[in-house]
Amino acid sequence: MLAFIWAEDQNHLIGQNGHLPWHLPSDLHYLKKTTLNTTIVMGYRTFRSFPNGALPQRKNIVLTHQTEKLQGQNVLVAQNKAEIERLIANDQQVFIFGGRSLFEMFLPEVGYLYVTKIAHTFVGDTWMIPIDYQQFTLIDQKKGIVDDNNTFKHEFLVYRRLTNTNTRKETLKLFQS
Ligand SMILES: NC(=O)c1ccc[n+]([C@@H]2O[C@H](COP(=O)([O-])OP(=O)(O)OC[C@H]3O[C@@H](n4cnc5c(N)ncnc54)[C@H](OP(=O)(O)O)[C@@H]3O)[C@@H](O)[C@H]2O)c1
């Protein structure tokens, strides 16, 4: 399974100054549960946004032109798409974690979309790429719980591509929140 996973606001905003534009622990919890024991692939700016470096219990792959700056960071480093493809060749569950350039790179072959839609608008500088949802069908939808720590309405959606272009073995992860 090759999937995108991201959260966006009502204007498809995903980032602000190298970080997430919102505080929504419920989404971080969902992200963790969904991607544990899988492979996650991200650009260097997304990796840099993690406060404690590589995310544990996941195979972290980071795309960068400058491999030396990631030495000793407990991640696998790729310099281009071909290198990513080599690193994920035997992996059953691969999540493209962003940012924008990674989503652009893997849009032609992505089979699943895991998107958290936040019913609010924020200020930021990085937006999700346009996605033609006509090519996908909704297969799962759960409302996130709004409480004192998660003040924005949000829901977790999963889409599957209608014509799957990806030959990777399909082992879908869906969780109860
Ligand atoms: N809301 C969400 O779900 C979500 C998800 C992910 C990220 N984000 C946010 O989005 C922002 C980061 O995303 P971004 O799009 O700005 O950056 P990004 O894609 O995470 O990282 C960009 C970097 O990746 C490397 N890179 C990109 N394309 C490459 C290529 N073809 N070959 C080699 N290296 C390449 C370069 O690193 P070097 O400069 O080191 O060469 C580039 O500067 C942050 O604000 C983050 O918090 C949000």
Coordinates of C-alpha atoms and ligand atoms in Angstrom, one line a residue:
M1 CA 0.0 0.0 0.0
L2 CA 1.3 3.4 -1.0
A3 CA -0.6 6.2 0.8
F4 CA -0.5 9.9 1.5
I5 CA -1.2 11.0 5.0
W6 CA -1.7 14.7 5.9
A7 CA -3.9 17.2 7.6
E8 CA -5.3 20.3 6.0
D9 CA -7.5 23.2 6.8
Q10 CA -10.5 24.4 4.7
N11 CA -8.1 26.0 2.2
H12 CA -5.8 23.0 1.9
L13 CA -3.2 24.7 4.1
I14 CA -0.7 22.2 5.6
G15 CA 2.2 24.3 7.0
Q16 CA 3.3 27.5 8.6
N17 CA 6.9 28.5 9.0
G18 CA 8.2 24.9 9.0
H19 CA 5.6 23.6 11.4
L20 CA 1.9 22.7 11.5
P21 CA -0.4 25.7 11.6
W22 CA -2.6 24.2 14.4
H23 CA -2.4 22.4 17.7
L24 CA -4.5 19.3 17.4
P25 CA -3.2 16.4 19.5
S26 CA -6.0 14.1 18.3
D27 CA -4.5 14.2 14.8
L28 CA -1.0 13.5 16.0
H29 CA -2.5 10.5 17.9
Y30 CA -4.2 9.3 14.7
L31 CA -1.0 9.8 12.7
K32 CA 1.0 7.8 15.2
K33 CA -1.5 4.9 15.4
T34 CA -1.9 4.8 11.6
T35 CA 1.8 4.8 10.7
L36 CA 3.3 2.7 13.5
N37 CA 5.4 -0.2 12.1
T38 CA 5.3 1.2 8.6
T39 CA 7.6 3.2 6.4
I40 CA 7.3 7.0 6.3
V41 CA 8.8 9.1 3.6
M42 CA 9.3 12.8 4.0
G43 CA 11.2 15.9 2.7
Y44 CA 13.9 17.4 4.8
R45 CA 11.8 20.4 6.0
T46 CA 9.1 18.0 7.3
F47 CA 11.7 15.9 9.1
R48 CA 13.2 19.1 10.6
S49 CA 9.7 19.9 12.1
F50 CA 9.9 16.9 14.4
P51 CA 11.1 18.0 17.8
N52 CA 12.8 14.7 18.6
G53 CA 14.2 13.6 15.2
A54 CA 13.1 10.3 13.6
L55 CA 9.7 9.1 14.6
P56 CA 10.1 5.8 16.6
Q57 CA 8.9 2.4 15.5
R58 CA 8.8 3.5 11.9
K59 CA 11.3 3.3 9.0
N60 CA 12.0 6.9 8.4
I61 CA 13.2 7.9 4.9
V62 CA 14.2 11.6 4.3
L63 CA 14.6 13.2 0.9
T64 CA 17.4 15.8 0.7
H65 CA 20.1 17.0 -1.6
Q66 CA 22.6 17.2 1.3
T67 CA 22.9 13.7 2.8
E68 CA 25.7 14.6 5.2
K69 CA 23.4 16.8 7.4
L70 CA 21.4 13.7 8.3
Q71 CA 24.3 11.6 9.5
G72 CA 23.6 9.9 12.9
Q73 CA 19.9 10.8 12.8
N74 CA 18.6 7.3 12.6
V75 CA 17.0 7.8 9.2
L76 CA 17.5 6.5 5.7
V77 CA 18.4 9.2 3.3
A78 CA 17.4 9.5 -0.4
Q79 CA 18.6 12.1 -2.9
N80 CA 15.9 11.5 -5.5
K81 CA 12.8 9.5 -6.3
A82 CA 14.7 6.5 -7.7
E83 CA 16.6 6.1 -4.4
I84 CA 13.3 6.3 -2.4
E85 CA 11.8 3.6 -4.7
R86 CA 14.8 1.4 -4.0
L87 CA 14.5 1.9 -0.2
I88 CA 10.7 1.1 -0.2
A89 CA 10.8 -1.7 -2.8
N90 CA 10.1 -4.5 -0.2
D91 CA 7.9 -2.5 2.2
Q92 CA 4.2 -3.4 2.4
Q93 CA 2.9 -0.2 3.9
V94 CA 4.4 3.1 2.9
F95 CA 3.1 6.5 3.9
I96 CA 4.2 9.6 2.1
F97 CA 4.3 12.1 5.0
G98 CA 4.9 15.3 3.0
G99 CA 5.7 18.0 2.4
R100 CA 4.5 19.4 -0.9
S101 CA 7.3 18.1 -3.1
L102 CA 6.9 14.6 -1.9
F103 CA 3.2 14.6 -2.5
E104 CA 3.8 16.0 -6.0
M105 CA 6.4 13.3 -6.7
F106 CA 4.2 10.3 -5.7
L107 CA 0.8 11.6 -6.9
P108 CA 0.8 9.5 -10.1
E109 CA 1.1 6.2 -8.2
V110 CA -0.5 6.9 -4.8
G111 CA -3.3 4.3 -4.0
Y112 CA -4.7 5.7 -0.8
L113 CA -5.3 9.1 0.8
Y114 CA -5.5 9.5 4.5
V115 CA -6.6 13.1 5.1
T116 CA -7.6 14.9 8.2
K117 CA -9.9 17.7 7.3
I118 CA -10.0 20.5 9.9
A119 CA -13.0 22.7 9.7
H120 CA -11.2 26.0 10.3
T121 CA -9.0 28.4 8.4
F122 CA -5.4 29.2 9.5
V123 CA -2.6 31.4 8.4
G124 CA 0.4 29.7 6.7
D125 CA 2.7 29.3 3.8
T126 CA 2.5 25.7 2.5
W127 CA -0.5 24.1 0.8
M128 CA -1.5 20.6 -0.3
I129 CA -1.1 19.9 -4.0
P130 CA -4.4 19.8 -6.0
I131 CA -5.9 16.3 -5.9
D132 CA -8.5 15.1 -8.4
Y133 CA -10.9 13.3 -6.0
Q134 CA -12.9 12.0 -8.9
Q135 CA -10.2 9.4 -9.2
F136 CA -10.7 8.2 -5.6
T137 CA -13.6 6.8 -3.6
L138 CA -14.2 7.4 0.1
I139 CA -13.8 4.2 2.1
D140 CA -13.6 5.4 5.7
Q141 CA -14.8 8.5 7.6
K142 CA -14.6 9.2 11.3
K143 CA -15.3 12.4 13.2
G144 CA -12.6 13.5 15.6
I145 CA -13.5 14.3 19.1
V146 CA -13.6 18.0 20.0
D147 CA -12.6 18.8 23.6
D148 CA -10.5 21.2 25.6
N149 CA -7.3 20.0 23.9
N150 CA -8.8 19.6 20.4
T151 CA -10.8 22.7 19.8
F152 CA -11.3 22.5 16.0
K153 CA -13.9 20.3 14.4
H154 CA -12.0 17.7 12.3
E155 CA -12.6 14.3 10.6
F156 CA -10.4 11.5 9.4
L157 CA -11.1 10.4 5.8
V158 CA -9.6 7.6 3.8
Y159 CA -9.9 7.4 0.0
R160 CA -8.9 4.6 -2.3
R161 CA -7.9 5.2 -5.9
L162 CA -10.6 3.8 -8.3
T163 CA -8.0 2.3 -10.7
N164 CA -5.1 1.3 -8.6
T165 CA -1.8 2.0 -10.4
N166 CA 0.3 0.5 -7.7
T167 CA 1.3 -3.1 -7.6
R168 CA 2.4 -3.0 -4.0
K169 CA 0.6 -5.6 -1.8
E170 CA -2.6 -4.0 -0.4
T171 CA -2.6 -4.2 3.4
L172 CA -4.8 -1.4 4.5
K173 CA -4.6 0.1 7.9
L174 CA -7.8 1.4 9.4
F175 CA -8.2 2.2 13.1
Q176 CA -11.0 3.2 15.5
S177 CA -10.0 6.5 17.0
Ligands
LIG1 N1 -0.3 19.2 7.6 C1 0.4 18.2 7.3 O1 -0.1 17.0 7.3 C2 1.9 18.3 6.9 C3 2.6 17.2 6.4 C4 3.9 17.4 6.1 C5 4.5 18.6 6.2 N2 3.8 19.7 6.7 C6 4.3 21.0 6.8 O2 4.8 21.4 5.5 C7 6.0 22.2 5.7 C8 7.2 21.4 5.0 O3 6.8 21.0 3.7 P1 7.6 21.6 2.5 O4 6.8 21.2 1.3 O5 8.0 23.0 2.7 O6 9.0 20.8 2.6 P2 9.4 19.3 2.5 O7 8.8 18.7 1.2 O8 9.1 18.6 3.7 O9 11.0 19.4 2.4 C9 11.6 20.1 1.3 C10 13.0 19.6 1.2 O10 13.0 18.3 0.8 C11 14.2 18.1 -0.1 N3 13.7 17.8 -1.4 C12 12.5 18.1 -2.0 N4 12.5 17.6 -3.3 C13 13.6 17.1 -3.5 C14 14.2 16.4 -4.6 N5 13.5 16.2 -5.8 N6 15.5 15.9 -4.5 C15 16.1 16.0 -3.4 N7 15.7 16.6 -2.3 C16 14.4 17.1 -2.3 C17 14.9 19.4 0.0 O11 15.8 19.3 1.1 P3 17.2 20.0 1.1 O12 16.9 21.5 1.1 O13 17.8 19.5 2.4 O14 18.0 19.5 -0.1 C18 13.8 20.4 0.2 O15 14.3 21.6 0.7 C19 6.2 22.3 7.2 O16 5.5 23.5 7.6 C20 5.5 21.1 7.7 O17 5.1 21.3 9.1 C21 2.5 19.5 7.0

